[in-house]
């Protein structure tokens, strides 16, 4: 009864909103800047707009050519979903807004909305710097986007609304999922950590966990719609369960999700080394559908810097986690995040980071030059590292990681890979007559398509391919064995069927509520 009543309230609210949408423009474009959480939030924004009757801009008419150059695709509503983690986040946002300014002058009825973490942080300062923006909304009130668009159009002035805490859990909102074969599923929002370089807890709030039953219901719903891969999302997934007092909840959730009938691949991001436990490693190793890939943020190899970062683990703990993961899952691909040039970092501190990278053999590393974020303790720390020193260390770190990737890639030559075909992974696929997808450990794989097979009919996004690697590069694999008469085995899947059906499906049918729909037996 409780689930039915929630659905009734949400549907009633959507119906009442939809009846007053005569002033809402007819096309939209959502541009995402940031992490996977932002990508998933953008799916919610798109779902809300499509419920309102808007349609995404896919093909740009010649009349909108000038608008396209400015980056809005000729849309009537442009939503920019922002990030605030890096220093250049504001530059990216206002660069985008600057491109849209001329379009706005020529098309004054076009509406521009800014949401996400940077909107939560800057609030009406966005309007002060870019007065042509119509709407600003935060991370806690995605649900009000359509209402703010109507308010701005009616009042002929910017509508700014920022909530200090979450009002509507995003999973209950309509969703226009970008993929028919893979889905993001949020297990929590917010973060309870206090890293001195990070502003996310301030912008996303304290951690709030969804109940396991709600998560499983959403997973079952997306699988019933054709998805065969699910990625569980949270700012710190392995602290899941703290808010309702169940230790080990994340390991159990992994096992439960992995048992959902029809689901073939389970991934998750991101864990935190401080809370990562052996029961999660066991769940990964013992659940066949949980993929052998793990993103484990290091940030620094120096205990002294980790303390200054307020990262509640030390080098030995981090290296111990990696050792136990590789013992249980020998072929796991482990990726990481590293910050170079944190305030007070010495050459000795940096050398310790290089030592950990050398020993850890990461499949890839997302490396960042430290940039102070207003409102974080690290921004006010003394001993800021000079830019030229940071740049030198950054280049040395990149060189080390590239060497590791090149060395480890050699082991892939001739190996068999199972690839979930994607819709748009390889930028050069058309020119090279290849298709692309992800291996089980999340490596990008480009496959040569045999002449007798046609993409979109014989093999579709969501289908699986087994092939042999013919060339291993540091950041991708090539499997042209099918072109040479070697292994190229296609397994058609429900996900491929769903992709094919979606091509002719009315757009109204692509939007679903995030909560499960009750069905009669």
Short mmCIF file of C-alpha atoms in Angstrom, two decimals:
data_model
loop_
_atom_site.label_atom_id
_atom_site.label_comp_id
_atom_site.label_asym_id
_atom_site.label_seq_id
_atom_site.Cartn_x
_atom_site.Cartn_y
_atom_site.Cartn_z
CA UNK A 1 0.00 0.00 0.00
CA UNK A 2 2.76 2.41 0.79
CA UNK A 3 4.42 1.90 -2.59
CA UNK A 4 1.07 2.36 -4.36
CA UNK A 5 0.36 5.58 -2.47
CA UNK A 6 3.77 7.03 -3.37
CA UNK A 7 3.19 6.21 -7.01
CA UNK A 8 -0.28 7.75 -6.88
CA UNK A 9 1.07 10.99 -5.43
CA UNK A 10 3.85 11.19 -8.02
CA UNK A 11 1.52 10.44 -10.93
CA UNK A 12 -1.07 12.93 -9.69
CA UNK A 13 1.58 15.61 -9.40
CA UNK A 14 2.82 14.89 -12.90
CA UNK A 15 -0.72 15.02 -14.30
CA UNK A 16 -1.40 18.37 -12.66
CA UNK A 17 1.87 19.72 -14.01
CA UNK A 18 1.21 18.40 -17.51
CA UNK A 19 -2.13 20.20 -17.69
CA UNK A 20 -0.41 23.57 -17.42
CA UNK A 21 2.37 23.20 -19.94
CA UNK A 22 1.11 25.37 -22.77
CA UNK A 23 4.01 27.79 -22.34
CA UNK A 24 6.69 25.10 -22.22
CA UNK A 25 8.73 25.01 -25.45
CA UNK A 26 8.71 21.84 -27.51
CA UNK A 27 12.38 20.78 -27.74
CA UNK A 28 15.18 20.42 -25.22
CA UNK A 29 18.85 19.59 -24.86
CA UNK A 30 20.52 18.51 -21.60
CA UNK A 31 24.29 18.97 -21.49
CA UNK A 32 26.09 17.13 -18.68
CA UNK A 33 29.33 18.34 -17.09
CA UNK A 34 30.66 16.01 -14.42
CA UNK A 35 30.54 12.54 -12.92
CA UNK A 36 28.26 9.52 -13.27
CA UNK A 37 25.93 10.96 -10.63
CA UNK A 38 25.47 13.98 -12.88
CA UNK A 39 24.83 11.75 -15.89
CA UNK A 40 22.11 9.94 -13.98
CA UNK A 41 20.65 13.23 -12.72
CA UNK A 42 20.50 14.38 -16.34
CA UNK A 43 18.40 11.32 -17.16
CA UNK A 44 15.95 12.51 -14.50
CA UNK A 45 15.91 16.03 -15.94
CA UNK A 46 15.26 14.66 -19.41
CA UNK A 47 12.48 12.46 -18.03
CA UNK A 48 10.79 15.43 -16.36
CA UNK A 49 10.95 17.47 -19.56
CA UNK A 50 9.59 14.65 -21.70
CA UNK A 51 6.68 14.15 -19.32
CA UNK A 52 6.00 17.84 -19.94
CA UNK A 53 5.75 17.15 -23.66
CA UNK A 54 9.20 18.33 -24.74
CA UNK A 55 11.23 16.31 -27.20
CA UNK A 56 15.02 16.00 -27.42
CA UNK A 57 16.84 17.67 -30.27
CA UNK A 58 18.40 14.96 -32.41
CA UNK A 59 18.49 16.31 -35.94
CA UNK A 60 19.28 19.96 -36.41
CA UNK A 61 17.53 21.76 -39.30
CA UNK A 62 19.53 24.13 -41.47
CA UNK A 63 17.70 27.08 -39.96
CA UNK A 64 19.31 26.23 -36.63
CA UNK A 65 22.84 26.00 -38.02
CA UNK A 66 24.01 29.13 -36.22
CA UNK A 67 22.49 27.88 -32.98
CA UNK A 68 24.22 24.56 -33.46
CA UNK A 69 27.59 26.28 -33.72
CA UNK A 70 26.85 27.87 -30.37
CA UNK A 71 26.13 24.45 -28.96
CA UNK A 72 22.39 24.47 -28.22
CA UNK A 73 21.35 22.28 -31.16
CA UNK A 74 18.43 24.56 -31.96
CA UNK A 75 16.63 23.52 -28.76
CA UNK A 76 13.96 25.63 -27.11
CA UNK A 77 15.21 24.66 -23.66
CA UNK A 78 18.90 24.11 -22.89
CA UNK A 79 19.76 22.60 -19.49
CA UNK A 80 23.37 22.58 -18.30
CA UNK A 81 23.94 20.12 -15.47
CA UNK A 82 27.11 21.29 -13.76
CA UNK A 83 29.98 19.89 -11.70
CA UNK A 84 31.89 21.74 -9.00
CA UNK A 85 34.71 19.34 -8.20
CA UNK A 86 37.45 20.89 -10.33
CA UNK A 87 38.59 24.49 -10.68
CA UNK A 88 37.75 24.63 -14.37
CA UNK A 89 34.11 23.70 -13.67
CA UNK A 90 33.09 27.36 -13.54
CA UNK A 91 35.13 28.11 -16.64
CA UNK A 92 33.36 25.31 -18.50
CA UNK A 93 29.95 26.52 -17.38
CA UNK A 94 30.46 30.17 -18.29
CA UNK A 95 32.16 29.15 -21.51
CA UNK A 96 29.00 27.28 -22.44
CA UNK A 97 26.81 30.16 -21.33
CA UNK A 98 28.92 32.62 -23.30
CA UNK A 99 28.34 30.59 -26.45
CA UNK A 100 24.61 30.66 -25.80
CA UNK A 101 24.43 34.43 -25.19
CA UNK A 102 24.30 35.38 -28.87
CA UNK A 103 21.74 32.66 -29.57
CA UNK A 104 19.60 33.97 -26.72
CA UNK A 105 19.70 37.48 -28.23
CA UNK A 106 18.49 36.12 -31.57
CA UNK A 107 15.99 33.72 -30.03
CA UNK A 108 14.77 35.42 -26.83
CA UNK A 109 12.14 32.73 -26.21
CA UNK A 110 14.80 30.07 -25.83
CA UNK A 111 15.24 29.20 -22.15
CA UNK A 112 18.52 28.35 -20.45
CA UNK A 113 18.56 26.44 -17.15
CA UNK A 114 21.58 25.68 -14.96
CA UNK A 115 21.46 22.89 -12.38
CA UNK A 116 23.81 20.59 -10.52
CA UNK A 117 26.61 21.11 -8.02
CA UNK A 118 27.92 24.45 -9.29
CA UNK A 119 24.38 25.85 -9.30
CA UNK A 120 23.96 24.67 -5.71
CA UNK A 121 27.17 26.49 -4.81
CA UNK A 122 26.86 29.72 -6.81
CA UNK A 123 23.08 30.24 -6.60
CA UNK A 124 21.98 33.64 -7.96
CA UNK A 125 25.60 34.58 -8.64
CA UNK A 126 25.14 32.66 -11.88
CA UNK A 127 22.46 35.17 -12.88
CA UNK A 128 24.72 38.06 -11.91
CA UNK A 129 27.48 36.78 -14.21
CA UNK A 130 25.16 35.54 -16.97
CA UNK A 131 21.89 37.52 -16.79
CA UNK A 132 20.54 35.75 -19.88
CA UNK A 133 20.08 32.55 -17.84
CA UNK A 134 16.41 31.85 -17.06
CA UNK A 135 16.52 29.19 -14.36
CA UNK A 136 18.94 28.09 -11.62
CA UNK A 137 18.16 25.02 -9.50
CA UNK A 138 20.23 22.88 -7.16
CA UNK A 139 21.09 19.27 -6.48
CA UNK A 140 18.26 18.82 -3.96
CA UNK A 141 15.33 19.97 -6.10
CA UNK A 142 15.67 18.55 -9.61
CA UNK A 143 11.92 17.93 -9.53
CA UNK A 144 11.07 21.65 -9.79
CA UNK A 145 12.77 22.18 -13.16
CA UNK A 146 9.54 22.29 -15.23
CA UNK A 147 7.83 24.59 -12.71
CA UNK A 148 10.77 27.02 -12.71
CA UNK A 149 10.78 27.11 -16.52
CA UNK A 150 7.11 28.07 -16.54
CA UNK A 151 7.62 30.62 -13.77
CA UNK A 152 10.49 32.27 -15.64
CA UNK A 153 8.49 32.39 -18.87
CA UNK A 154 5.45 33.86 -17.12
CA UNK A 155 7.29 36.46 -15.02
CA UNK A 156 9.85 37.31 -17.71
CA UNK A 157 12.62 37.11 -15.13
CA UNK A 158 15.04 34.53 -13.86
CA UNK A 159 13.75 31.89 -11.45
CA UNK A 160 16.28 30.75 -8.84
CA UNK A 161 15.43 28.06 -6.30
CA UNK A 162 17.98 26.24 -4.13
CA UNK A 163 17.02 23.81 -1.38
CA UNK A 164 19.36 23.04 1.53
CA UNK A 165 18.31 19.40 1.81
CA UNK A 166 16.81 16.75 -0.41
CA UNK A 167 13.04 17.08 -0.82
CA UNK A 168 12.30 14.37 -3.39
CA UNK A 169 14.53 11.30 -3.75
CA UNK A 170 15.65 11.31 -7.41
CA UNK A 171 14.73 7.65 -7.94
CA UNK A 172 11.02 8.55 -7.72
CA UNK A 173 11.27 10.97 -10.66
CA UNK A 174 10.54 10.14 -14.30
CA UNK A 175 13.62 8.93 -16.15
CA UNK A 176 14.59 9.07 -19.79
CA UNK A 177 17.42 6.53 -19.80
CA UNK A 178 20.03 7.06 -22.47
CA UNK A 179 20.65 3.34 -22.91
CA UNK A 180 18.27 0.45 -23.42
CA UNK A 181 20.88 -2.15 -22.46
CA UNK A 182 22.65 -0.55 -19.46
CA UNK A 183 21.27 1.46 -16.55
CA UNK A 184 22.46 3.59 -13.64
CA UNK A 185 20.74 2.84 -10.33
CA UNK A 186 21.33 5.13 -7.34
CA UNK A 187 21.69 3.38 -3.99
CA UNK A 188 22.40 6.54 -2.00
CA UNK A 189 22.86 10.28 -2.31
CA UNK A 190 25.19 12.56 -0.40
CA UNK A 191 28.37 11.83 1.55
CA UNK A 192 29.39 11.74 5.22
CA UNK A 193 33.14 12.11 4.62
CA UNK A 194 34.98 15.36 5.29
CA UNK A 195 37.86 15.32 2.81
CA UNK A 196 39.53 18.73 2.97
CA UNK A 197 39.70 19.12 -0.82
CA UNK A 198 36.11 18.13 -1.60
CA UNK A 199 32.98 20.25 -1.65
CA UNK A 200 30.59 17.42 -2.56
CA UNK A 201 29.22 16.84 1.00
CA UNK A 202 28.34 20.54 1.21
CA UNK A 203 26.57 20.47 -2.15
CA UNK A 204 25.01 16.99 -2.06
CA UNK A 205 24.31 16.82 1.66
CA UNK A 206 24.66 14.01 4.18
CA UNK A 207 24.40 10.46 2.94
CA UNK A 208 20.90 9.08 2.54
CA UNK A 209 20.49 5.43 1.65
CA UNK A 210 17.64 3.81 -0.20
CA UNK A 211 16.17 0.66 1.27
CA UNK A 212 17.39 -2.57 -0.38
CA UNK A 213 13.88 -3.50 -1.50
CA UNK A 214 13.49 -0.23 -3.39
CA UNK A 215 16.82 -0.72 -5.14
CA UNK A 216 16.04 -4.29 -6.11
CA UNK A 217 12.64 -3.23 -7.42
CA UNK A 218 14.26 -0.62 -9.67
CA UNK A 219 16.88 -3.11 -10.88
CA UNK A 220 14.14 -5.62 -11.69
CA UNK A 221 12.21 -2.89 -13.50
CA UNK A 222 15.10 -1.86 -15.76
CA UNK A 223 15.94 -5.51 -16.45
CA UNK A 224 12.31 -6.15 -17.44
CA UNK A 225 12.71 -3.30 -19.93
CA UNK A 226 15.74 -4.97 -21.53
CA UNK A 227 18.81 -3.83 -19.56
CA UNK A 228 21.43 -6.53 -18.95
CA UNK A 229 23.98 -4.29 -17.20
CA UNK A 230 23.41 -2.18 -14.10
CA UNK A 231 25.82 0.18 -12.35
CA UNK A 232 25.07 0.95 -8.69
CA UNK A 233 25.81 4.59 -7.88
CA UNK A 234 26.74 6.37 -4.67
CA UNK A 235 29.31 8.87 -3.45
CA UNK A 236 30.62 6.12 -1.14
CA UNK A 237 28.87 2.88 -2.00
CA UNK A 238 30.56 0.70 0.61
CA UNK A 239 29.24 2.82 3.48
CA UNK A 240 25.77 1.90 2.25
CA UNK A 241 23.55 0.78 5.11
CA UNK A 242 24.96 3.12 7.77
CA UNK A 243 21.85 5.29 7.74
CA UNK A 244 19.59 2.35 8.61
CA UNK A 245 22.05 0.55 10.85
CA UNK A 246 22.97 -2.52 8.83
CA UNK A 247 26.66 -3.33 8.61
CA UNK A 248 27.56 -5.36 5.57
CA UNK A 249 24.53 -4.07 3.69
CA UNK A 250 26.48 -3.27 0.54
CA UNK A 251 27.98 -6.75 0.22
CA UNK A 252 24.54 -8.26 0.64
CA UNK A 253 23.10 -5.81 -1.87
CA UNK A 254 25.73 -6.84 -4.42
CA UNK A 255 24.79 -10.48 -3.96
CA UNK A 256 21.06 -9.75 -4.18
CA UNK A 257 21.35 -7.57 -7.29
CA UNK A 258 23.63 -10.16 -8.85
CA UNK A 259 20.89 -12.77 -8.50
CA UNK A 260 18.25 -10.77 -10.42
CA UNK A 261 17.06 -12.98 -13.25
CA UNK A 262 18.16 -11.72 -16.66
CA UNK A 263 20.89 -9.41 -15.37
CA UNK A 264 24.32 -10.28 -16.77
CA UNK A 265 26.63 -7.53 -15.54
CA UNK A 266 26.75 -5.60 -12.25
CA UNK A 267 29.15 -2.72 -11.61
CA UNK A 268 29.41 -0.10 -8.88
CA UNK A 269 31.08 3.24 -8.25
CA UNK A 270 32.63 4.64 -6.19
CA UNK A 271 33.94 2.98 -3.02
CA UNK A 272 36.14 4.59 -0.37
CA UNK A 273 39.24 2.73 0.86
CA UNK A 274 38.48 3.55 4.50
CA UNK A 275 35.21 1.61 4.49
CA UNK A 276 36.06 -1.07 1.94
CA UNK A 277 35.70 -4.44 3.61
CA UNK A 278 36.53 -8.07 2.90
CA UNK A 279 32.86 -9.06 2.67
CA UNK A 280 32.58 -6.84 -0.43
CA UNK A 281 35.61 -8.56 -1.97
CA UNK A 282 33.98 -11.93 -1.24
CA UNK A 283 30.69 -10.79 -2.78
CA UNK A 284 32.53 -9.65 -5.91
CA UNK A 285 34.46 -12.89 -6.21
CA UNK A 286 31.51 -15.19 -5.49
CA UNK A 287 28.83 -13.45 -7.58
CA UNK A 288 29.41 -14.28 -11.25
CA UNK A 289 27.47 -11.28 -12.53
CA UNK A 290 29.56 -8.76 -10.55
CA UNK A 291 32.23 -7.66 -13.00
CA UNK A 292 35.99 -7.89 -12.26
CA UNK A 293 36.55 -4.14 -12.23
CA UNK A 294 37.08 -1.83 -9.30
CA UNK A 295 37.64 1.91 -8.99
CA UNK A 296 39.61 2.57 -5.80
CA UNK A 297 40.63 6.23 -5.28
CA UNK A 298 44.17 6.58 -3.92
CA UNK A 299 44.51 10.41 -4.01
CA UNK A 300 48.04 10.24 -2.54
CA UNK A 301 50.60 7.63 -1.57
CA UNK A 302 51.90 9.70 1.33
CA UNK A 303 50.41 9.09 4.77
CA UNK A 304 51.25 12.67 5.73
CA UNK A 305 49.27 14.05 2.80
CA UNK A 306 46.43 11.61 3.37
CA UNK A 307 46.12 12.99 6.91
CA UNK A 308 46.03 16.55 5.56
CA UNK A 309 43.40 15.45 3.05
CA UNK A 310 41.46 13.93 5.95
CA UNK A 311 41.33 10.61 4.14
CA UNK A 312 40.76 8.07 6.89
CA UNK A 313 43.06 5.35 5.56
CA UNK A 314 46.79 5.04 5.05
CA UNK A 315 49.05 3.64 2.35
CA UNK A 316 49.35 0.22 3.97
CA UNK A 317 45.58 -0.20 4.17
CA UNK A 318 45.17 0.82 0.53
CA UNK A 319 47.83 -1.59 -0.67
CA UNK A 320 46.34 -4.34 1.48
CA UNK A 321 42.94 -3.90 -0.18
CA UNK A 322 44.47 -4.21 -3.64
CA UNK A 323 46.41 -7.31 -2.60
CA UNK A 324 43.28 -9.04 -1.28
CA UNK A 325 41.23 -8.07 -4.33
CA UNK A 326 43.84 -9.51 -6.68
CA UNK A 327 44.13 -12.67 -4.60
CA UNK A 328 40.38 -13.24 -4.82
CA UNK A 329 39.91 -11.86 -8.37
CA UNK A 330 43.21 -12.30 -10.24
CA UNK A 331 42.06 -10.62 -13.45
CA UNK A 332 40.43 -7.59 -11.83
CA UNK A 333 41.11 -4.27 -13.52
CA UNK A 334 41.68 -1.65 -10.82
CA UNK A 335 41.50 2.06 -11.61
CA UNK A 336 42.12 5.03 -9.34
CA UNK A 337 42.06 8.79 -8.76
CA UNK A 338 45.20 10.75 -7.84
CA UNK A 339 45.62 14.41 -6.88
CA UNK A 340 48.98 15.98 -7.67
CA UNK A 341 50.22 19.04 -5.80
CA UNK A 342 47.98 19.03 -2.72
CA UNK A 343 49.01 21.88 -0.35
CA UNK A 344 52.24 21.00 1.45
CA UNK A 345 53.11 18.10 -0.86
CA UNK A 346 56.90 17.69 -0.97
CA UNK A 347 59.01 15.85 -3.48
CA UNK A 348 59.29 12.99 -0.97
CA UNK A 349 55.48 12.84 -0.65
CA UNK A 350 55.18 12.71 -4.42
CA UNK A 351 57.79 9.98 -4.67
CA UNK A 352 55.69 7.87 -2.30
CA UNK A 353 52.75 8.31 -4.65
CA UNK A 354 54.91 7.11 -7.56
CA UNK A 355 55.93 4.07 -5.49
CA UNK A 356 52.30 3.10 -4.89
CA UNK A 357 51.44 3.58 -8.56
CA UNK A 358 54.39 1.43 -9.64
CA UNK A 359 53.41 -1.34 -7.24
CA UNK A 360 49.66 -1.17 -7.85
CA UNK A 361 49.73 -1.54 -11.65
CA UNK A 362 46.49 0.37 -12.16
CA UNK A 363 44.61 -0.32 -15.38
CA UNK A 364 44.18 3.45 -15.64
CA UNK A 365 44.44 6.47 -13.38
CA UNK A 366 42.40 9.65 -13.39
CA UNK A 367 45.01 12.21 -12.42
CA UNK A 368 44.28 15.80 -11.42
CA UNK A 369 46.29 18.87 -10.62
CA UNK A 370 45.10 20.13 -7.25
CA UNK A 371 42.83 23.14 -7.57
CA UNK A 372 41.43 24.99 -4.54
CA UNK A 373 37.67 24.87 -4.25
CA UNK A 374 36.10 27.79 -2.38
CA UNK A 375 34.57 26.65 0.88
CA UNK A 376 36.94 23.73 1.44
CA UNK A 377 39.58 23.66 4.22
CA UNK A 378 42.37 22.90 1.75
CA UNK A 379 41.73 26.15 -0.11
CA UNK A 380 42.95 28.11 2.93
CA UNK A 381 45.96 25.92 3.68
CA UNK A 382 49.44 27.38 3.53
CA UNK A 383 52.21 25.91 1.40
CA UNK A 384 50.25 25.84 -1.84
CA UNK A 385 52.44 24.07 -4.38
CA UNK A 386 53.70 26.33 -7.21
CA UNK A 387 51.98 25.61 -10.56
CA UNK A 388 55.24 24.80 -12.35
CA UNK A 389 56.12 22.21 -9.68
CA UNK A 390 52.66 20.66 -9.90
CA UNK A 391 52.90 20.47 -13.69
CA UNK A 392 56.29 18.76 -13.57
CA UNK A 393 55.04 16.16 -11.09
CA UNK A 394 51.86 15.66 -13.09
CA UNK A 395 53.81 14.92 -16.26
CA UNK A 396 56.06 12.46 -14.46
CA UNK A 397 53.05 10.66 -13.00
CA UNK A 398 51.36 10.46 -16.39
CA UNK A 399 54.54 9.09 -17.94
CA UNK A 400 54.75 6.37 -15.27
CA UNK A 401 51.13 5.34 -15.64
CA UNK A 402 51.40 5.28 -19.45
CA UNK A 403 54.42 2.97 -19.20
CA UNK A 404 52.52 0.63 -16.88
CA UNK A 405 49.51 0.58 -19.22
CA UNK A 406 51.73 -0.17 -22.22
CA UNK A 407 53.55 -2.99 -20.41
CA UNK A 408 50.41 -4.62 -19.07
CA UNK A 409 48.56 -4.29 -22.40
CA UNK A 410 50.96 -6.77 -24.02
CA UNK A 411 49.45 -9.61 -22.00
CA UNK A 412 46.13 -9.13 -23.79
CA UNK A 413 47.36 -10.02 -27.26
CA UNK A 414 45.59 -13.19 -28.42
CA UNK A 415 43.27 -13.33 -25.41
CA UNK A 416 39.56 -13.92 -25.76
CA UNK A 417 37.22 -11.11 -24.68
CA UNK A 418 33.47 -10.96 -24.19
CA UNK A 419 32.22 -7.55 -25.30
CA UNK A 420 28.89 -5.89 -24.63
CA UNK A 421 28.31 -3.88 -27.81
CA UNK A 422 27.64 -0.20 -27.21
CA UNK A 423 25.80 2.38 -29.26
CA UNK A 424 28.54 5.01 -29.31
CA UNK A 425 31.86 4.20 -27.67
CA UNK A 426 34.39 4.57 -30.48
CA UNK A 427 34.76 7.97 -32.13
CA UNK A 428 36.51 6.48 -35.17
CA UNK A 429 34.32 3.42 -35.60
CA UNK A 430 32.71 4.54 -38.86
CA UNK A 431 36.01 5.35 -40.55
CA UNK A 432 37.66 2.14 -39.35
CA UNK A 433 34.58 -0.04 -40.00
CA UNK A 434 34.63 -1.19 -36.41
CA UNK A 435 32.08 -1.43 -33.62
CA UNK A 436 32.89 -0.91 -29.95
CA UNK A 437 31.90 -1.99 -26.50
CA UNK A 438 33.18 -2.92 -23.06
CA UNK A 439 34.86 -6.11 -21.88
CA UNK A 440 33.93 -7.66 -18.56
CA UNK A 441 36.65 -5.68 -16.78
CA UNK A 442 35.32 -2.47 -18.41
CA UNK A 443 38.15 -2.08 -20.93
CA UNK A 444 37.13 -0.39 -24.16
CA UNK A 445 37.28 -2.83 -27.09
CA UNK A 446 37.05 -2.00 -30.81
CA UNK A 447 35.98 -4.96 -32.96
CA UNK A 448 36.41 -5.35 -36.70
CA UNK A 449 32.98 -6.19 -38.13
CA UNK A 450 33.06 -9.06 -40.63
CA UNK A 451 31.66 -8.14 -44.05
CA UNK A 452 28.76 -10.61 -43.83
CA UNK A 453 27.39 -8.96 -40.66
CA UNK A 454 25.49 -5.68 -40.61
CA UNK A 455 25.52 -3.40 -37.59
CA UNK A 456 22.01 -2.68 -36.34
CA UNK A 457 20.48 -5.87 -37.71
CA UNK A 458 22.83 -8.88 -37.41
CA UNK A 459 24.57 -7.33 -34.44
CA UNK A 460 23.04 -4.61 -32.29
CA UNK A 461 23.92 -2.52 -29.24
CA UNK A 462 23.23 -4.74 -26.27
CA UNK A 463 24.36 -7.93 -28.01
CA UNK A 464 27.44 -9.85 -26.84
CA UNK A 465 30.48 -10.74 -28.95
CA UNK A 466 33.33 -13.13 -28.24
CA UNK A 467 36.53 -12.40 -30.17
CA UNK A 468 40.30 -12.57 -29.88
CA UNK A 469 42.39 -9.48 -29.20
CA UNK A 470 44.67 -8.69 -32.15
CA UNK A 471 46.18 -5.47 -30.81
CA UNK A 472 46.44 -4.14 -27.26
CA UNK A 473 46.93 -0.40 -26.76
CA UNK A 474 47.39 1.24 -23.33
CA UNK A 475 43.77 2.41 -23.12
CA UNK A 476 41.85 0.14 -25.47
CA UNK A 477 41.92 -3.25 -27.14
CA UNK A 478 41.37 -4.10 -30.80
CA UNK A 479 39.77 -7.39 -31.81
CA UNK A 480 39.96 -7.73 -35.60
CA UNK A 481 40.07 -11.51 -35.49
CA UNK A 482 36.68 -11.68 -37.20
CA UNK A 483 38.10 -9.88 -40.23
CA UNK A 484 40.81 -12.53 -40.45
CA UNK A 485 38.43 -15.47 -40.30
CA UNK A 486 39.03 -15.99 -36.59
CA UNK A 487 36.70 -15.99 -33.61
CA UNK A 488 33.74 -13.62 -33.87
CA UNK A 489 30.83 -15.18 -32.07
CA UNK A 490 27.67 -13.09 -31.71
CA UNK A 491 25.12 -13.79 -29.00
CA UNK A 492 21.88 -11.92 -29.55
CA UNK A 493 20.36 -10.76 -26.26
CA UNK A 494 17.19 -9.32 -24.78
CA UNK A 495 19.07 -6.04 -24.57
CA UNK A 496 19.70 -6.08 -28.31
CA UNK A 497 16.01 -6.81 -28.85
CA UNK A 498 15.14 -3.84 -26.61
CA UNK A 499 17.50 -1.56 -28.55
CA UNK A 500 15.97 -2.65 -31.85
CA UNK A 501 12.43 -2.13 -30.57
CA UNK A 502 13.37 1.27 -29.21
CA UNK A 503 14.34 2.56 -32.64
CA UNK A 504 10.71 2.66 -33.74
CA UNK A 505 9.19 3.25 -30.32
CA UNK A 506 7.27 6.48 -29.64
CA UNK A 507 9.25 8.75 -27.35
CA UNK A 508 6.45 8.84 -24.80
CA UNK A 509 7.13 5.16 -24.12
CA UNK A 510 10.80 5.82 -23.34
CA UNK A 511 10.06 7.69 -20.12
CA UNK A 512 9.37 5.73 -16.96
CA UNK A 513 8.88 6.59 -13.33
CA UNK A 514 11.87 5.65 -11.24
CA UNK A 515 9.68 3.72 -8.82
CA UNK A 516 8.30 0.34 -9.87
CA UNK A 517 4.85 0.11 -11.41
CA UNK A 518 2.37 -2.18 -9.69
CA UNK A 519 0.97 -4.83 -12.00
CA UNK A 520 -1.91 -7.23 -11.52
CA UNK A 521 -0.96 -10.87 -11.28
#
